[in-house]
Structures are given as structure tokens and as C-alpha cells.
CSV table of C-alpha atoms in Angstrom, one decimal:
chain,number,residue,atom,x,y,z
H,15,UNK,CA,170.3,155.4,96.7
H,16,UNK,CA,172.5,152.4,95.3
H,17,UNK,CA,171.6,150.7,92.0
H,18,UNK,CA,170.0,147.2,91.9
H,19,UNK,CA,171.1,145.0,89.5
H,20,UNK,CA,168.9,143.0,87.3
H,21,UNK,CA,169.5,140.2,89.3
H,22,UNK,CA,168.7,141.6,92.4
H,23,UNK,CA,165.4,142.8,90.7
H,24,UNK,CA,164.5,139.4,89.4
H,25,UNK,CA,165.5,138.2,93.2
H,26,UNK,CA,162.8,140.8,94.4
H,27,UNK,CA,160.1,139.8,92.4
H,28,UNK,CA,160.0,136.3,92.5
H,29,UNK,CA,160.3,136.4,96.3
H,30,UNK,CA,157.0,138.7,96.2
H,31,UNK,CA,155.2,136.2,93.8
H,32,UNK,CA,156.0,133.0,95.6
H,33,UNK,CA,154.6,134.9,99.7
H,34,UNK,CA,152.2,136.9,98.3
H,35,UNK,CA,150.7,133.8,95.8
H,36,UNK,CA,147.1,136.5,94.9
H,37,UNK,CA,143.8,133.9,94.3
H,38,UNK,CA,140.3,134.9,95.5
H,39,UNK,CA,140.1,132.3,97.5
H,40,UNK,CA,142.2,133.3,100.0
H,41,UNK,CA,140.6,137.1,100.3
H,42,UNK,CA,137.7,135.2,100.7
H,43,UNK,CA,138.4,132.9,103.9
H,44,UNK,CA,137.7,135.5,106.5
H,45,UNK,CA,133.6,136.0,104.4
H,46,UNK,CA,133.4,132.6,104.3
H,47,UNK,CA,134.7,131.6,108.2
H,48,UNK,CA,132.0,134.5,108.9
H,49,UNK,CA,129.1,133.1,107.1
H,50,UNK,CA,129.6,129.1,108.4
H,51,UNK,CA,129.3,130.9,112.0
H,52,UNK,CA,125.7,132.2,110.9
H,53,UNK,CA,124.5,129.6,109.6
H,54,UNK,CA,125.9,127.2,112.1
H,55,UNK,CA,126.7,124.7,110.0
H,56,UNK,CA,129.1,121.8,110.7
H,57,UNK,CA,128.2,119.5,107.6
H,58,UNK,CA,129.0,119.8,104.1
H,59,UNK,CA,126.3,120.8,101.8
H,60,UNK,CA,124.2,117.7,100.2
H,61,UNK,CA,123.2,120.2,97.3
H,62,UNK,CA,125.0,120.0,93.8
H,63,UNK,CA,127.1,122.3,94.8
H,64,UNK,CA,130.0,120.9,97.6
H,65,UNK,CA,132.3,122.8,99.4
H,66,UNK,CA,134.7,121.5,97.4
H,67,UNK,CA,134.6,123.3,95.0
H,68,UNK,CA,136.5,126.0,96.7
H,69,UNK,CA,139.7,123.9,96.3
H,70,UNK,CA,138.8,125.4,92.4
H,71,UNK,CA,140.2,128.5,90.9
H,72,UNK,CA,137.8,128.5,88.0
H,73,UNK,CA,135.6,131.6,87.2
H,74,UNK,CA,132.6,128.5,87.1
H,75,UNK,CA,133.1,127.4,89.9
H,76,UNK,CA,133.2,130.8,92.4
H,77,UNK,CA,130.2,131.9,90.2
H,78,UNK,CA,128.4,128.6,90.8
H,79,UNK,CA,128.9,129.5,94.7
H,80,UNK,CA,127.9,132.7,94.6
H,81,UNK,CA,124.6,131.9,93.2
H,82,UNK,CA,124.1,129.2,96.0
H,83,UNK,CA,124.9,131.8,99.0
H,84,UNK,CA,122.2,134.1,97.3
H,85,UNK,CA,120.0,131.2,97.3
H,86,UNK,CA,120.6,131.0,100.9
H,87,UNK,CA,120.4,134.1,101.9
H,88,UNK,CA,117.0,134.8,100.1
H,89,UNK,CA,115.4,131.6,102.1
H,90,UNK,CA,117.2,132.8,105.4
H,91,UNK,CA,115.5,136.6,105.1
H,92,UNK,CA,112.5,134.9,104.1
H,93,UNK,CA,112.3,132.8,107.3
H,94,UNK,CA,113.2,135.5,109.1
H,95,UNK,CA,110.1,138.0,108.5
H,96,UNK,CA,108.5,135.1,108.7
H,97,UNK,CA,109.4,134.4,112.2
H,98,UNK,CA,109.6,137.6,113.4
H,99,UNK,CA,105.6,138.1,112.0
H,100,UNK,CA,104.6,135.3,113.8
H,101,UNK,CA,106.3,136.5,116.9
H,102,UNK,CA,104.8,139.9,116.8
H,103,UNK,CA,101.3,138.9,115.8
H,104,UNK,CA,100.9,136.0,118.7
H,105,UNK,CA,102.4,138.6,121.4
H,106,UNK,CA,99.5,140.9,120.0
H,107,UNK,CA,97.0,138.5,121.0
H,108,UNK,CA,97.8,137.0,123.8
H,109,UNK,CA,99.2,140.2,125.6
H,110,UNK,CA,97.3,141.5,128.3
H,111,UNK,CA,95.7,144.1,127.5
H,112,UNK,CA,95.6,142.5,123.8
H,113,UNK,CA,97.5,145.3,121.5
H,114,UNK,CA,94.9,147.1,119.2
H,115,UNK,CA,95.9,148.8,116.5
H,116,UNK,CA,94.3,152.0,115.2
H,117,UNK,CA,94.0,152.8,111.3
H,118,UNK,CA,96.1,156.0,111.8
H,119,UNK,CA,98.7,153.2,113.0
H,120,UNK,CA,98.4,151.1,110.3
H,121,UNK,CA,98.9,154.1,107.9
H,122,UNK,CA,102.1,155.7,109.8
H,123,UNK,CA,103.8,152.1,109.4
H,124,UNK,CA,102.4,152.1,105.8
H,125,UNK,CA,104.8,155.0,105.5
H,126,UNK,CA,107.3,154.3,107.2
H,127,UNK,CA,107.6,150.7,105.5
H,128,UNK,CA,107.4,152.9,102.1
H,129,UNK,CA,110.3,155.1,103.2
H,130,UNK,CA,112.1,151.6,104.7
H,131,UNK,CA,111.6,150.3,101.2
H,132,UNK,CA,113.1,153.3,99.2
H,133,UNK,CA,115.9,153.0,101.4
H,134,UNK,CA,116.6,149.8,101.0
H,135,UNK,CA,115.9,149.9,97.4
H,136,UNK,CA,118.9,152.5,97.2
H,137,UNK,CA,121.1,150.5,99.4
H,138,UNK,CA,120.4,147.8,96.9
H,139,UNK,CA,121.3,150.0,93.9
H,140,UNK,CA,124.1,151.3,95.8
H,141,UNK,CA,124.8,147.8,96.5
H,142,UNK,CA,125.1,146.3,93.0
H,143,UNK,CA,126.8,149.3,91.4
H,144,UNK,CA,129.7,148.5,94.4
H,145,UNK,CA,129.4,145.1,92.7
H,146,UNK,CA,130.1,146.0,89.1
H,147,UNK,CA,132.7,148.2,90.4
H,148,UNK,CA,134.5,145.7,92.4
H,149,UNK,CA,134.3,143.4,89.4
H,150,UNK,CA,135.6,146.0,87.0
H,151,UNK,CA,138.6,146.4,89.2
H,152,UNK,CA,139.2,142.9,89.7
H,153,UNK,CA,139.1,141.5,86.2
H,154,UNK,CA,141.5,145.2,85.6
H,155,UNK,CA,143.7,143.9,88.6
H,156,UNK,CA,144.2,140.2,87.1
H,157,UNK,CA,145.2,141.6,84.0
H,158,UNK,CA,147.4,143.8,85.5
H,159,UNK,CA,148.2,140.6,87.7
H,160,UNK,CA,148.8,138.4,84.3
H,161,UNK,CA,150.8,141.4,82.8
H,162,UNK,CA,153.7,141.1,85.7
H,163,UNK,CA,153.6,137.4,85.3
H,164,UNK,CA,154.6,137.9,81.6
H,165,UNK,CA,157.1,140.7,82.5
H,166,UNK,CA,158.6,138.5,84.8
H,167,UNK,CA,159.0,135.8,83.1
H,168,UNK,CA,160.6,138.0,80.4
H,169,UNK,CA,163.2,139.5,83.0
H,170,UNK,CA,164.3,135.8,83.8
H,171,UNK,CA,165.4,135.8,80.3
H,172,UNK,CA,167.0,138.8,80.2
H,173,UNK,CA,169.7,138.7,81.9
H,174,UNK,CA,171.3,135.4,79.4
H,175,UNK,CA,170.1,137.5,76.4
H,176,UNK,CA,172.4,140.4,77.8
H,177,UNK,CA,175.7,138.1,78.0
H,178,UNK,CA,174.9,136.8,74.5
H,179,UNK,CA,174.8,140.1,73.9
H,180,UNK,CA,177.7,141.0,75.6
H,181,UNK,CA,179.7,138.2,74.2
H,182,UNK,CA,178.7,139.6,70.2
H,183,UNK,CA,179.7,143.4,71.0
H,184,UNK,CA,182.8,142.1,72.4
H,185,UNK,CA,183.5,139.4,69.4
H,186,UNK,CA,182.8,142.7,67.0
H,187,UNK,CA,184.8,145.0,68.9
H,188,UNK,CA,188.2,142.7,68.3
H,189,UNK,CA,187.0,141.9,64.5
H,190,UNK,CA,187.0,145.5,64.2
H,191,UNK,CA,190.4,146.4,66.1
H,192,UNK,CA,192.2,143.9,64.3
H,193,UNK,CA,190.8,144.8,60.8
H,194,UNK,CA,189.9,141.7,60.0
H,195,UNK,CA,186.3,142.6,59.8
H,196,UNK,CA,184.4,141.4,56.4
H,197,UNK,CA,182.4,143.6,55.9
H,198,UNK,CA,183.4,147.7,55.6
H,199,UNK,CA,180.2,149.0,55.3
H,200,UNK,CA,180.3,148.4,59.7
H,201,UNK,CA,183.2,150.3,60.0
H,202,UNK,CA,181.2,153.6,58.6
H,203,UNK,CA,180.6,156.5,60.6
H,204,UNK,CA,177.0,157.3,61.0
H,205,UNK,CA,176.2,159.9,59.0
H,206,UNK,CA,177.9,157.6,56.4
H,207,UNK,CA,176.1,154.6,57.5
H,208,UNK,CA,172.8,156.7,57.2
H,209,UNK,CA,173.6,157.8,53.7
H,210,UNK,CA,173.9,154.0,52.4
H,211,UNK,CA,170.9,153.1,53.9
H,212,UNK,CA,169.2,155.5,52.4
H,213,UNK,CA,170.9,154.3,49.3
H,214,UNK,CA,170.0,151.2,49.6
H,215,UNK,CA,166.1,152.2,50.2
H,216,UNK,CA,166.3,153.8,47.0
H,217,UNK,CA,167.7,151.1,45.5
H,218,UNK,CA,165.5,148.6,46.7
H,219,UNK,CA,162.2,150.9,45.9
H,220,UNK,CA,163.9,151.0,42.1
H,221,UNK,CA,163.9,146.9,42.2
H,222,UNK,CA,160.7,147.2,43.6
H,223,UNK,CA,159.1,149.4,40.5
H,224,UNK,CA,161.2,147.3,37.8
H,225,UNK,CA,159.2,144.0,39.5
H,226,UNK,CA,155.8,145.8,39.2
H,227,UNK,CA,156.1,146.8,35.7
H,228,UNK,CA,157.5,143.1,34.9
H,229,UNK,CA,154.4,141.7,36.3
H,230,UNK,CA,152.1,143.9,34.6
H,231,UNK,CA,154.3,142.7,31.3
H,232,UNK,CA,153.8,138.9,32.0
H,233,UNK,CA,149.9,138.6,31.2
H,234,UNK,CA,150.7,140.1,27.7
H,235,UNK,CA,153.9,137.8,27.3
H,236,UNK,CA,151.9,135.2,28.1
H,237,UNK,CA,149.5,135.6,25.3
H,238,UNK,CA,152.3,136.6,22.9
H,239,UNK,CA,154.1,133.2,23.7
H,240,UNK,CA,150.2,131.3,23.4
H,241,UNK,CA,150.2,133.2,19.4
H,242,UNK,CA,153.7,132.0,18.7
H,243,UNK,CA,153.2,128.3,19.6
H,244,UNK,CA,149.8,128.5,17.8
H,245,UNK,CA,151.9,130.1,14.6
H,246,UNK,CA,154.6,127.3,15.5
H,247,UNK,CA,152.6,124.5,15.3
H,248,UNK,CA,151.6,124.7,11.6
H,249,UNK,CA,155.6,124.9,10.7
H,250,UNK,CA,156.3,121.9,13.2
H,251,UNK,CA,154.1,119.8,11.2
H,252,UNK,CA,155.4,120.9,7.9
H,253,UNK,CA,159.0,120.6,8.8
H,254,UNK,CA,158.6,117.0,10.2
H,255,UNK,CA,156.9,116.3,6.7
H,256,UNK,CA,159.5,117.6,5.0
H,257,UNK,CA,162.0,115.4,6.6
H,258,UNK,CA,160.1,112.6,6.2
H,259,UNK,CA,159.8,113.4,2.7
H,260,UNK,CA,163.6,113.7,2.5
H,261,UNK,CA,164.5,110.9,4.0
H,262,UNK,CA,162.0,108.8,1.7
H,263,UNK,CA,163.9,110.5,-1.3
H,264,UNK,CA,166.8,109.1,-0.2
H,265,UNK,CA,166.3,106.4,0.6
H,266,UNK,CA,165.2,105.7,-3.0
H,267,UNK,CA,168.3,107.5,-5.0
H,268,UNK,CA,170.1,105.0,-2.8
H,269,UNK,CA,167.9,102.2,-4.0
H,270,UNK,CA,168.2,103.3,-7.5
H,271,UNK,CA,172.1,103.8,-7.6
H,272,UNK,CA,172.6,100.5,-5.8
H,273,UNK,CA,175.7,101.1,-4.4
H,274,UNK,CA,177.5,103.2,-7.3
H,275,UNK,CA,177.6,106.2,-5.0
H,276,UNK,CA,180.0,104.4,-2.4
H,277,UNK,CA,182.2,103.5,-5.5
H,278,UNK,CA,182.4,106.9,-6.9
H,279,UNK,CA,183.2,108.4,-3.6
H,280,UNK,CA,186.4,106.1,-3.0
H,281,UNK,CA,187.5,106.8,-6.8
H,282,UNK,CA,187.4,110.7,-5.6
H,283,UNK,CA,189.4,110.4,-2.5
H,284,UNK,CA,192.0,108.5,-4.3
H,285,UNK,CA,192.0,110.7,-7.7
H,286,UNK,CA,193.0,113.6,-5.0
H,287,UNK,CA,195.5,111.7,-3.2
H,288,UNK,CA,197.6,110.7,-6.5
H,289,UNK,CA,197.2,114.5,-7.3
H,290,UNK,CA,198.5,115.7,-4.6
H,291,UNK,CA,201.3,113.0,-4.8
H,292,UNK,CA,202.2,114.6,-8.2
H,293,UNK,CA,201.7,118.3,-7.3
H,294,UNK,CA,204.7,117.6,-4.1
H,295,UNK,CA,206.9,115.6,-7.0
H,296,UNK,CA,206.7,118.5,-9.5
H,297,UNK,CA,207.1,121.2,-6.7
H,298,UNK,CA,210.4,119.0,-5.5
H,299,UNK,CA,211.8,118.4,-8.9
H,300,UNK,CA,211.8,122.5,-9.8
């Protein structure tokens, strides 16, 4: 058996999906053709509910239909017995000889309307749990349905993911033959590769336990720094006091002095200069 490609795959599928288009509308035309023959009915419905509303897909809309065709067909049995009673009972009378019944009669159809009913009753049970199986199935099968939608939709991306991919392994593969690769760790054989990524588990688990006790630390540096700025604060003040004080004492020696200090200062610097003017005159004179 030969080997599809992807593409031929993809081909397959979307050639199924766009013949084989899966609504319960369609399963539904050969019921529906059936029940306009029955009722004989060549004119759209004047109730709420119009015929087109099968041009709908919605859940609402089938279930809004489905009521209406029970509707119907509850009136049409009605009418029916109803008929069919009338029929029986005017045949009775007007027959010749005119149809008496015995009790005995009456009592054998009793029964056998009893037994009629029981079956029906079954058929009916039997009936609805055909139902609620056929539903099960069908909300399974739209999944299912929805499901190979998805997938598809995946494959058609597939096959450009795989030449991307393509396109990397082969853009590794000639970093790695020319040497040029930046990073050795890739050129690692596996067992080796497995070793350093265990490593690097370990590593990362160490990191991990050094943050947790950190954070369990931060509450208790955060008071710690909350006592310090409270034992700060006092010292702030007093230091800002002293400066001011300083300052203030300064400024008043200055005040005093009235300008001696600047006087005195330039006598200094020139006292040195002549000494060391003397000092090199000795030292050259020796």
C-alpha cells in the first residue's frame, strides 16, 4: 500500500467535507416530503411557526418544529377516532338488521382495548427511549463532527509549520557543521545533555529555596528598617540643630572679629612663603 502524503490527506478530507456538507436538515427532507403528502398540504403554515424556518440550522428553531408536528399529529389522531367512531356507530344503526351488541361483547373489546393499550403504551416507551438514544448519538456525532472540523483545520496548518520546521533543522545542522554554533551546550551528547539539565533543575530548585527563605526574611526586615527610621528620627533632628547652632556661632565669631581673621590668614601664607624662600637660599649657599 503506498504512502499518502499530508497533502494528499488534507486533499482527501476537504473534498469529503465540502460533498458530504452533514446538517439535519437534509436527513430530514425525505420525513418531511413524506409528511406534506399526508397532510396534503400545498400552503404554508399561517401559525407562528413558518416553513421557513427550516432554511435555519439552529437547535431553536428544529425544536420549535418538532413541537408543531406533535401538535399536529395529536389533533390528526384525534380526528381520526373521531371519525372513524362516528362511522362505526351510524353503520350500527342504520344497518339492516341494526348491529346489537351483547355485554359479553362489550367486555371482550374492553379487553382487548386494555391489551391494545398496554401495547401501545410499550411502543410508546419503546418509542421515546429510541428517542433519547438517537439524541445521545447525535449530539456524540456533532461532537465528533466539530472534532474533525478542528483537526482539519489543524492539518491545513501543518504542513507550513513542517517547512519552518524544516528550514530551522537545516539552518542548525550548518551552524553546527561549520562550528560556528554559539552555544556548546547543543553540541552535547545526550546522556551529557541530560546530566546538565538535571543540573540545572537543581540549580534552579537551590534559587528557588534561597527566594523562599528571602521572603520569609522581608516581613522582619521590614520592621527592623520601620525601628531604625523611628531611632533615626530623633538624631535627624538633633543633627540639623546642631548645624544650625554652628552655623549661628559662626556667624557671630565672624561678627566679632570683623574681618581680622582674613588679615591673619594672608600674613600666614606669606610668613611661609618668605620661609621657605630662606630655607632654599641657605640650602644653596651650603
Amino acid at each position: 500500500m503506498a504512502t499518502r502524503t499530508p497533502d494528499q490527506i488534507l486533499a482527501e478530507l476537504q473534498a469529503l467535507v465540502a460533498n458530504q456538507e452533514i446538517t439535519i436538515l437534509k436527513l430530514s427532507e425525505p420525513i418531511s416530503a413524506e409528511i406534506a403528502q399526508l397532510q396534503g398540504q400545498t400552503q404554508q403554515r399561517t401559525s407562528d411557526i413558518s416553513t421557513s424556518s427550516l432554511d435555519a440550522t439552529t437547535p431553536a428553531s428544529l425544536e420549535a418544529d418538532l413541537t408543531h408536528y406533535r401538535e399536529l399529529f395529536a389533533k390528526l389522531r384525534f380526528s381520526y377516532v373521531e371519525q372513524v367512531t362516528k362511522e362505526k356507530f351510524i353503520r350500527a344503526i342504520v344497518g339492516d338488521p341494526p348491529l346489537i351488541v351483547s355485554p359479553q361483547e362489550n367486555v371482550d373489546l374492553e379487553k382487548q382495548n386494555l391489551e391494545a393499550k398496554a401495547t401501545l403504551k410499550a411502543l410508546k416507551t419503546e418509542v421515546a427511549d429510541m428517542v433519547t438514544e438517537l439524541e445521545n448519538k447525535a449530539k456524540d456525532l456533532s461532537k465528533k463532527y466539530e472534532r474533525v472540523k478542528t483537526e482539519t483545520a489543524k492539518l491545513e496548518e501543518l504542513p507550513d509549520k513542517l517547512a519552518e520546521l524544516e528550514n530551522a533543522v537545516e539552518k542548525l545542522r550548518a551552524t553546527q557543521a561549520s562550528g560556528l554554533n554559539p552555544i556548546p551546550e547543543l553540541n552535547l551528547p545526550l546522556a551529557k545533555t541530560l546530566d546538565l539539565v538535571e543540573a540545572k533543575k537543581r540549580q534552579r530548585d537551590e534559587l528557588d529555596r534561597q527566594l523562599e527563605q528571602l521572603q520569609s526574611q522581608v516581613p522582619r526586615k521590614k520592621k527592623e528598617l520601620e525601628r531604625l527610621h523611628a531611632e533615626l528620627q530623633p538624631l535627624e533632628t538633633k543633627r540639623q540643630n546642631s548645624t544650625a547652632a554652628a552655623k549661628e556661632a559662626r556667624r557671630r565669631k565672624e561678627a566679632a572679629l570683623g574681618g581680622v581673621e582674613d588679615d591673619l590668614e594672608e600674613r600666614g601664607r606669606w610668613y611661609r612663603a618668605a620661609e621657605t624662600t630662606l630655607k632654599q637660599m641657605l640650602e644653596t649657599g651650603s
